[in-house]
CSV table of N, CA and C in Angstrom, one decimal:
chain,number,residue,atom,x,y,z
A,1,UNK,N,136.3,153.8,72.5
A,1,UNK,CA,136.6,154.2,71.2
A,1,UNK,C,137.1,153.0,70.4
A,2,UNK,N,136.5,152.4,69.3
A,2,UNK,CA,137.4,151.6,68.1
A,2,UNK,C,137.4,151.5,67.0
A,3,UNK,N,137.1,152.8,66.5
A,3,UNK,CA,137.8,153.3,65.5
A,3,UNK,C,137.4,155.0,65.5
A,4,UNK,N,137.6,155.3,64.0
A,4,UNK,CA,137.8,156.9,64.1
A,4,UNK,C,136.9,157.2,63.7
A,5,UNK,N,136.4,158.7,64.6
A,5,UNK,CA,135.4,159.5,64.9
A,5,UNK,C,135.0,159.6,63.4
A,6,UNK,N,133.2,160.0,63.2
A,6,UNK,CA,132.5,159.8,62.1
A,6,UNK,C,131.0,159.7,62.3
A,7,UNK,N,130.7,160.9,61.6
A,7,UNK,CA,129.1,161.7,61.7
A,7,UNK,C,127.9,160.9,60.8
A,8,UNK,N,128.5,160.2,60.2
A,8,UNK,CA,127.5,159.4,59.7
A,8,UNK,C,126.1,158.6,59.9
A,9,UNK,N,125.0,158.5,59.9
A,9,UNK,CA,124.0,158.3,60.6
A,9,UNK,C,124.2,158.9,61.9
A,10,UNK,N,124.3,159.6,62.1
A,10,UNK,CA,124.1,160.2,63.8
A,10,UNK,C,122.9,160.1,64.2
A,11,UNK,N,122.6,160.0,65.6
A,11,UNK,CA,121.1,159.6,66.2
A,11,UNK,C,120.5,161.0,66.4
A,12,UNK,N,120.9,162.2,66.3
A,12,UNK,CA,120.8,163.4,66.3
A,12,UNK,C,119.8,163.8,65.2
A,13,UNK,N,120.1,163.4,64.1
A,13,UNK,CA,119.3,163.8,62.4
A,13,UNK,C,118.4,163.2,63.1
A,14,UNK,N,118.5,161.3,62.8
A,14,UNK,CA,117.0,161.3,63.0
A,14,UNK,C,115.7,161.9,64.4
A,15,UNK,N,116.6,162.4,65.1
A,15,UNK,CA,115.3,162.7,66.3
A,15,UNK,C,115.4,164.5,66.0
A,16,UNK,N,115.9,164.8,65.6
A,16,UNK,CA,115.2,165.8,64.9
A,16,UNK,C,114.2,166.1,63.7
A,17,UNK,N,114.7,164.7,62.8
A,17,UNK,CA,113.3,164.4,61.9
A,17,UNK,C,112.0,163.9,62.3
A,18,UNK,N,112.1,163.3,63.6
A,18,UNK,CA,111.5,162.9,64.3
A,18,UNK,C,110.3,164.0,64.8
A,19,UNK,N,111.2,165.0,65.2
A,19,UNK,CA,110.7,166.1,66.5
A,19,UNK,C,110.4,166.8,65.0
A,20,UNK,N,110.9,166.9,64.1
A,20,UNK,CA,110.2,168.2,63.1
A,20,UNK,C,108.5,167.3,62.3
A,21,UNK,N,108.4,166.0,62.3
A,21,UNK,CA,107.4,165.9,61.8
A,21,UNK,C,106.3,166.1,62.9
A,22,UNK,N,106.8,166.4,63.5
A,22,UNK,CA,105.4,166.4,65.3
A,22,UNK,C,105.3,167.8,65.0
A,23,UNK,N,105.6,168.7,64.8
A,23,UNK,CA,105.1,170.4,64.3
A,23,UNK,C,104.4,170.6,62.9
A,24,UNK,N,103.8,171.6,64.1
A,24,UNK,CA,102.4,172.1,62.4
A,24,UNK,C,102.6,173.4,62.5
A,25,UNK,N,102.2,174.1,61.9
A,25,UNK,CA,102.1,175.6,62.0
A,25,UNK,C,103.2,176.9,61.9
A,26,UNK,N,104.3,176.2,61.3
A,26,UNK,CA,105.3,176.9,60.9
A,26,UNK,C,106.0,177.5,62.4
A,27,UNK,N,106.1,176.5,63.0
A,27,UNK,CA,107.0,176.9,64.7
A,27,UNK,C,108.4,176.6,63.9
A,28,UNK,N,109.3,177.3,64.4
A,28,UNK,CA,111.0,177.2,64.1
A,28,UNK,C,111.1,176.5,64.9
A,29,UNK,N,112.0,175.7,64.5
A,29,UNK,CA,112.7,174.8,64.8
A,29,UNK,C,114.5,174.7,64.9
A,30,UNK,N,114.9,174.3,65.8
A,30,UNK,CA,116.4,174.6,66.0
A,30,UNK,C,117.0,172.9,66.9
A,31,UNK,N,118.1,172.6,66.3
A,31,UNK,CA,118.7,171.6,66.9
A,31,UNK,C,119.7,171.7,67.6
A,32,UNK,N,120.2,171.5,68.9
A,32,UNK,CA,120.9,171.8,69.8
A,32,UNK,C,122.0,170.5,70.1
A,33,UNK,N,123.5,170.6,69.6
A,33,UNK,CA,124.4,170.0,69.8
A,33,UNK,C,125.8,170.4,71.2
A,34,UNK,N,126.2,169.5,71.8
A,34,UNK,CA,127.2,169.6,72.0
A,34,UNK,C,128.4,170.1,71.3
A,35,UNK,N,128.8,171.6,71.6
A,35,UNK,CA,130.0,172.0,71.1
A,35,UNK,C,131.8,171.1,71.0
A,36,UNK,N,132.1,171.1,69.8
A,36,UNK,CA,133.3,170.4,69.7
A,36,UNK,C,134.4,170.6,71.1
A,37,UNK,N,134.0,171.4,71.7
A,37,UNK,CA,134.6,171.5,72.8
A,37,UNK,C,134.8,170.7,74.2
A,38,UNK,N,133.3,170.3,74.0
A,38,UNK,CA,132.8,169.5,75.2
A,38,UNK,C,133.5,167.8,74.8
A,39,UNK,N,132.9,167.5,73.6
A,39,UNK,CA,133.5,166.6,72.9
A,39,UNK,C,134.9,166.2,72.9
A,40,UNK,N,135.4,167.1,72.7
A,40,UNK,CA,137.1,167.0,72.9
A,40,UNK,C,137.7,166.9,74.5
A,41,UNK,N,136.7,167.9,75.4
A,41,UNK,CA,137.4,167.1,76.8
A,41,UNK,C,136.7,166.1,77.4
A,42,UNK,N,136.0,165.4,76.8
A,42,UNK,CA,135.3,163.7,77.1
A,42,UNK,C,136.2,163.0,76.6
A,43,UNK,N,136.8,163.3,75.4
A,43,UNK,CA,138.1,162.3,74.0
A,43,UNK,C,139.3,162.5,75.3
A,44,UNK,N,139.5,163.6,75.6
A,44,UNK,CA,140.6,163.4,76.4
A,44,UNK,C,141.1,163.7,78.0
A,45,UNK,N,139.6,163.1,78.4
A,45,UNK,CA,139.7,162.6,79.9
A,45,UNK,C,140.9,161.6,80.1
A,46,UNK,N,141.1,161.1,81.2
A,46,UNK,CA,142.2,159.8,81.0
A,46,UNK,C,141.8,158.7,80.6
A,47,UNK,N,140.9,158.6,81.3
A,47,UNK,CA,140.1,156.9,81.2
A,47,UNK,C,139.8,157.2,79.2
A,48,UNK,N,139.9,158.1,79.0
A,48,UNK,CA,139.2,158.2,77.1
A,48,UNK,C,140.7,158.5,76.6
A,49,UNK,N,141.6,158.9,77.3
A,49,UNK,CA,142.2,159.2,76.1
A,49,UNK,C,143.7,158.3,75.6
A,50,UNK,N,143.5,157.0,76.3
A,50,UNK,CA,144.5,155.8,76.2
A,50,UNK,C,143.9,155.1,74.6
A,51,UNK,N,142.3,155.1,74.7
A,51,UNK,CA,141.7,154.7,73.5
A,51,UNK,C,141.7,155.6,72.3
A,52,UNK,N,141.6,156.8,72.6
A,52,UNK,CA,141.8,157.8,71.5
A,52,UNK,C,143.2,157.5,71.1
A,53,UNK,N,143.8,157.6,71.9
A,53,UNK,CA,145.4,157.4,71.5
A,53,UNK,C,146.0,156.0,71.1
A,54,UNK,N,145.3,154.9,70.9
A,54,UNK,CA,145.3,153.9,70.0
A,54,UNK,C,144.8,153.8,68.3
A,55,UNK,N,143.6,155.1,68.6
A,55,UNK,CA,143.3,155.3,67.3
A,55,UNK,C,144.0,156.2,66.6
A,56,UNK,N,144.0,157.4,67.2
A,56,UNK,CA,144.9,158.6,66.6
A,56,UNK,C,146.2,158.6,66.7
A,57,UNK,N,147.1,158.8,66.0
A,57,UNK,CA,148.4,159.2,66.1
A,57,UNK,C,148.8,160.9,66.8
A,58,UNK,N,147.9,161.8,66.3
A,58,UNK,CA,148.5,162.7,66.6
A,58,UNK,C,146.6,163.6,66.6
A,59,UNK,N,147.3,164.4,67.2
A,59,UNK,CA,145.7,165.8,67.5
A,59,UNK,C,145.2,166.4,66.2
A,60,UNK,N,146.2,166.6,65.4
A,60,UNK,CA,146.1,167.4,63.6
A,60,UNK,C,145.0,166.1,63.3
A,61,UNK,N,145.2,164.9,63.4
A,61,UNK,CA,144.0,163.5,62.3
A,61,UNK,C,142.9,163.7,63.4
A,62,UNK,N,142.8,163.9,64.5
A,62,UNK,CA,141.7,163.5,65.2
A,62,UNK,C,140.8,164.4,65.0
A,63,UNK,N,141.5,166.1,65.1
A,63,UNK,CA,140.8,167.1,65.2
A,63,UNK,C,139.6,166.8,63.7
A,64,UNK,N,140.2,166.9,62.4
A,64,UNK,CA,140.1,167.1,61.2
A,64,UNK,C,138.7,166.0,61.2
A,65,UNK,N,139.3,164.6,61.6
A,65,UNK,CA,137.9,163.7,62.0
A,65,UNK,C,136.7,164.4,62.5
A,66,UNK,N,137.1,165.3,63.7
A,66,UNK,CA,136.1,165.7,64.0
A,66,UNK,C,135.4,166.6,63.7
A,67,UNK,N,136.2,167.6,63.1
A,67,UNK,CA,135.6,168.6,62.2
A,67,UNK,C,134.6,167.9,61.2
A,68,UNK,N,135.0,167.1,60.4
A,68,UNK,CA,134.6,166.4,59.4
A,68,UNK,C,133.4,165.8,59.6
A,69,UNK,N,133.2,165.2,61.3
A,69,UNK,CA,132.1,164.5,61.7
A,69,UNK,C,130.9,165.7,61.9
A,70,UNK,N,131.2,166.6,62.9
A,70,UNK,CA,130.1,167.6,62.9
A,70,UNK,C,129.8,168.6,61.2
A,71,UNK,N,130.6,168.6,60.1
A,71,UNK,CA,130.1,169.0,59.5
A,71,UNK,C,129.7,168.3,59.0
A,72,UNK,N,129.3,166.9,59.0
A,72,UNK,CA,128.8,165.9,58.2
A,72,UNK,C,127.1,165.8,58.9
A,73,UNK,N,127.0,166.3,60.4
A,73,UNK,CA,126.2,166.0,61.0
A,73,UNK,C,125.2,167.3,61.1
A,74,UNK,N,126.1,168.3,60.6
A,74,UNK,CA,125.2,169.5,60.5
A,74,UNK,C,124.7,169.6,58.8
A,75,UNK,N,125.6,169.2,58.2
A,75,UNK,CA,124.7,169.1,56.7
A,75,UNK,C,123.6,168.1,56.9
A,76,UNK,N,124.0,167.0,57.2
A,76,UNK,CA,122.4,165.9,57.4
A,76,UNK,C,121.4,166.9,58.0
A,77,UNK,N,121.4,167.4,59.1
A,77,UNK,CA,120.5,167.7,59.6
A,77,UNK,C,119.7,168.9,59.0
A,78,UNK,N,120.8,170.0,57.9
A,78,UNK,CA,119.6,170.8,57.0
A,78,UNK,C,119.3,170.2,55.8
A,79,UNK,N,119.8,168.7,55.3
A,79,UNK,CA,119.1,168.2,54.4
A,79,UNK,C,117.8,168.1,55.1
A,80,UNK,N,117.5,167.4,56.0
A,80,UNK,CA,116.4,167.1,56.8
A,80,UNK,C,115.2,168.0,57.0
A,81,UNK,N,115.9,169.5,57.4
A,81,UNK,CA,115.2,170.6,57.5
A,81,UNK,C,115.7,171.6,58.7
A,82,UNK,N,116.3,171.2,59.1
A,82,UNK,CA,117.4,172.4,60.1
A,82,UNK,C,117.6,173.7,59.6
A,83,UNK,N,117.4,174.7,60.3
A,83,UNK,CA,118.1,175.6,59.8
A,83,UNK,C,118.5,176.6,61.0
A,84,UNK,N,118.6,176.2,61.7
A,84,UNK,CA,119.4,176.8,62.8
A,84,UNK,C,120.1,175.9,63.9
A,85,UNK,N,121.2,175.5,64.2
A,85,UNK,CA,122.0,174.6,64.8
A,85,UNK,C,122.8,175.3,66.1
A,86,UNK,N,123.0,174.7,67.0
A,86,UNK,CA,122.9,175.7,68.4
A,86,UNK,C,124.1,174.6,68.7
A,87,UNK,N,125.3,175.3,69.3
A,87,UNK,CA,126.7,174.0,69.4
A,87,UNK,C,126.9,175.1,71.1
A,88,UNK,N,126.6,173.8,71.7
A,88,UNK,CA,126.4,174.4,73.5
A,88,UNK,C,128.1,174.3,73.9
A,89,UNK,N,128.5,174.9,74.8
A,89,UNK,CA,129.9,174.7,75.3
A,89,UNK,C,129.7,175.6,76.8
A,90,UNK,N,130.4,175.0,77.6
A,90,UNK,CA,131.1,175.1,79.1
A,90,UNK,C,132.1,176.1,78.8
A,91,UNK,N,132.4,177.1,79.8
A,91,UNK,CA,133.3,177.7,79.9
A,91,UNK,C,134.2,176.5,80.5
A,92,UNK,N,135.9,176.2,79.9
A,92,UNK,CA,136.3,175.1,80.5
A,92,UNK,C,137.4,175.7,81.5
A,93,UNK,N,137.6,175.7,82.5
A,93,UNK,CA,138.7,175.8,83.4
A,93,UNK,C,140.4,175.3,83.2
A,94,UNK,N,141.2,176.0,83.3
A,94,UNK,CA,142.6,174.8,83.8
A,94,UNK,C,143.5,175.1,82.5
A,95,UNK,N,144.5,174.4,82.9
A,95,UNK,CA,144.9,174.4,81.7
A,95,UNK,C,144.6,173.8,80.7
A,96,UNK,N,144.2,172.2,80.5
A,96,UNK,CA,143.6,171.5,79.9
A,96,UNK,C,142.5,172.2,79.2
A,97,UNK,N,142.0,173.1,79.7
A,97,UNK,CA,141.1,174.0,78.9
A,97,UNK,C,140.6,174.6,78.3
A,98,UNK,N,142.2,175.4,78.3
A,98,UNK,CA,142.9,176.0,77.2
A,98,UNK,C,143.1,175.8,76.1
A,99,UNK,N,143.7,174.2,76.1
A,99,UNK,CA,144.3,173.5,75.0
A,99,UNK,C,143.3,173.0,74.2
A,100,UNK,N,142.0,172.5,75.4
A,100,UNK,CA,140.9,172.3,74.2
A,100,UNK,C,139.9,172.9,73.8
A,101,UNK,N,139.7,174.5,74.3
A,101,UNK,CA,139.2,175.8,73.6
A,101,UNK,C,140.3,175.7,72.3
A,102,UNK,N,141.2,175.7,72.1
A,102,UNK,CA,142.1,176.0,71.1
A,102,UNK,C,142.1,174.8,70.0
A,103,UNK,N,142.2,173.4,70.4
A,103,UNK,CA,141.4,172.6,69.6
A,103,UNK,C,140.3,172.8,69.0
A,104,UNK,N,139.0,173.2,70.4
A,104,UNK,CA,138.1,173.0,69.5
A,104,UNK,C,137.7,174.6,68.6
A,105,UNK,N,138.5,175.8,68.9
A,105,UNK,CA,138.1,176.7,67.8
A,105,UNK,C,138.7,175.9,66.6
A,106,UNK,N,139.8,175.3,66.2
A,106,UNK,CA,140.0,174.3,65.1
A,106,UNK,C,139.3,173.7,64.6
A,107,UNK,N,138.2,172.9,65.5
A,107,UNK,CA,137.5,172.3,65.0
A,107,UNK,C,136.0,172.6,64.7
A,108,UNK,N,135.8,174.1,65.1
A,108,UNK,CA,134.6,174.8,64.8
A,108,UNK,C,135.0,175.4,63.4
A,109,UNK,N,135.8,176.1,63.7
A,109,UNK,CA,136.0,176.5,61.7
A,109,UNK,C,136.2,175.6,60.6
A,110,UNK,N,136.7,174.2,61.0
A,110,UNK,CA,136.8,173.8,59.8
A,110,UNK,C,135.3,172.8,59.7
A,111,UNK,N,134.3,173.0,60.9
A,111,UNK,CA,133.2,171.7,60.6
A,111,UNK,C,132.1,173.2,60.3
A,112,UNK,N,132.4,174.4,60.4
A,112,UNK,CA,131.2,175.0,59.6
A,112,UNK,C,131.9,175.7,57.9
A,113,UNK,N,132.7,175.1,57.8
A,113,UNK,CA,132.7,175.8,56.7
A,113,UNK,C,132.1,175.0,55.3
A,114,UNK,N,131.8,176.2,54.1
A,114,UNK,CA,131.1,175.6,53.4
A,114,UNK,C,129.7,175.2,53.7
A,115,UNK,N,129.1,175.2,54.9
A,115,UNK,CA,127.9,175.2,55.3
A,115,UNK,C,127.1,175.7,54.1
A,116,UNK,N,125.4,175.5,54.1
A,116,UNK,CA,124.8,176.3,53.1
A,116,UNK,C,124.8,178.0,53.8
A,117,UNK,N,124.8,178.9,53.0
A,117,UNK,CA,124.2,180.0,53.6
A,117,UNK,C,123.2,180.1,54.7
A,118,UNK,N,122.5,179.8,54.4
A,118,UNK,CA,121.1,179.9,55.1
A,118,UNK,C,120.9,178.8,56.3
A,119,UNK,N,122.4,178.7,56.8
A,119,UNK,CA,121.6,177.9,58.0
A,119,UNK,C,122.6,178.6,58.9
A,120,UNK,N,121.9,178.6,59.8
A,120,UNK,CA,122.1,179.5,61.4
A,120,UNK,C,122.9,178.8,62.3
A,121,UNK,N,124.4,178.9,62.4
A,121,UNK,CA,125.2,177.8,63.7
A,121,UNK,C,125.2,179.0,64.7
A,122,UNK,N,124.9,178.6,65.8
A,122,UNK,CA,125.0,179.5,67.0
A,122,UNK,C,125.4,179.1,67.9
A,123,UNK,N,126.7,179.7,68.8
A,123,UNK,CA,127.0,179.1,70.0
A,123,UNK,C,126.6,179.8,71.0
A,124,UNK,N,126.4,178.7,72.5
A,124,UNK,CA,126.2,179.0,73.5
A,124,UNK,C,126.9,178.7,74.6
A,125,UNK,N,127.2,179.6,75.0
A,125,UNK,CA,128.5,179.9,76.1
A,125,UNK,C,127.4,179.6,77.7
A,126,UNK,N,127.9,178.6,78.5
A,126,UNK,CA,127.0,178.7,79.8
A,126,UNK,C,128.5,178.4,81.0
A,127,UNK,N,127.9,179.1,81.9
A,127,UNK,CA,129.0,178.9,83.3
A,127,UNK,C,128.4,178.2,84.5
A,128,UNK,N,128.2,177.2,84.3
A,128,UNK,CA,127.8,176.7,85.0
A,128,UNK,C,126.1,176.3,85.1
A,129,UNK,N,125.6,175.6,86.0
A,129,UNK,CA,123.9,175.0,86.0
A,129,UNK,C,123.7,176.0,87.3
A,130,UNK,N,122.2,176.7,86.6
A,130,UNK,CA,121.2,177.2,87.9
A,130,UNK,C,120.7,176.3,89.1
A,131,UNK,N,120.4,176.5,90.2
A,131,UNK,CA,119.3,175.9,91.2
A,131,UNK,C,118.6,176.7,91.0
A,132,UNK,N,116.7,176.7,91.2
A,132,UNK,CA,115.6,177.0,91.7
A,132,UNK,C,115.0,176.5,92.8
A,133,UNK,N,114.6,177.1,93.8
A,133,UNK,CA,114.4,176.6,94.6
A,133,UNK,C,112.6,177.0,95.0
């Protein structure tokens, strides 16, 4: 990390603009992000969060960054033509897990709000990865 979190060009818009001009025929279309949740316990693994903690002073400026960044990154993406946005999240274990379920509902209400109407944020809750055999 060297400096503070920020949605601006995100490589997400464009490969979604990408993936939306390759459709014809009126197929929906939905873009699928990492929930602020997952995000937040990558920011504050150890190895990440010596860096985070050179930038941030405290969890209230980081959070707010990051709210700020996914709502920055979810409006790009229905300027574009989004209109349904899917924020995936891990059931997280521990205590640590706790604290950053609790973050990140913080940082889910304040990065959809104001959203336009008409676009679809949906979360998805998964417990873990299937095998097939």
């Amino acid at each position: 990390m060297t400096g503070k979190i920020s949605g601006f060009n995100h490589p997400a818009v464009a490969h979604f603009e990408f993936m939306r001009n390759q459709i014809s025929g009126g197929t929906v279309d939905k873009q699928i992000l990492p929930a602020p949740e997952l995000c937040l316990a990558e920011l504050k693994r150890s190895d990440n969060a010596r860096a985070l903690n050179r930038v941030y002073q405290s969890d209230t400026e980081m959070v707010h960054d990051l709210a700020a960044a996914y709502h920055q990154i979810m409006s790009d993406l229905y300027r574009v033509g989004a209109r349904t946005i899917q924020l995936n999240r891990q059931g997280l274990g521990s205590q640590q897990g706790r604290s950053i379920t609790e973050l990140g509902t913080q940082v889910s209400r304040e990065a959809v709000r104001d959203l336009p109407a008409d676009l679809c944020v949906q979360w998805h809750v998964t417990h873990g990865t299937c095998y097939s055999a």
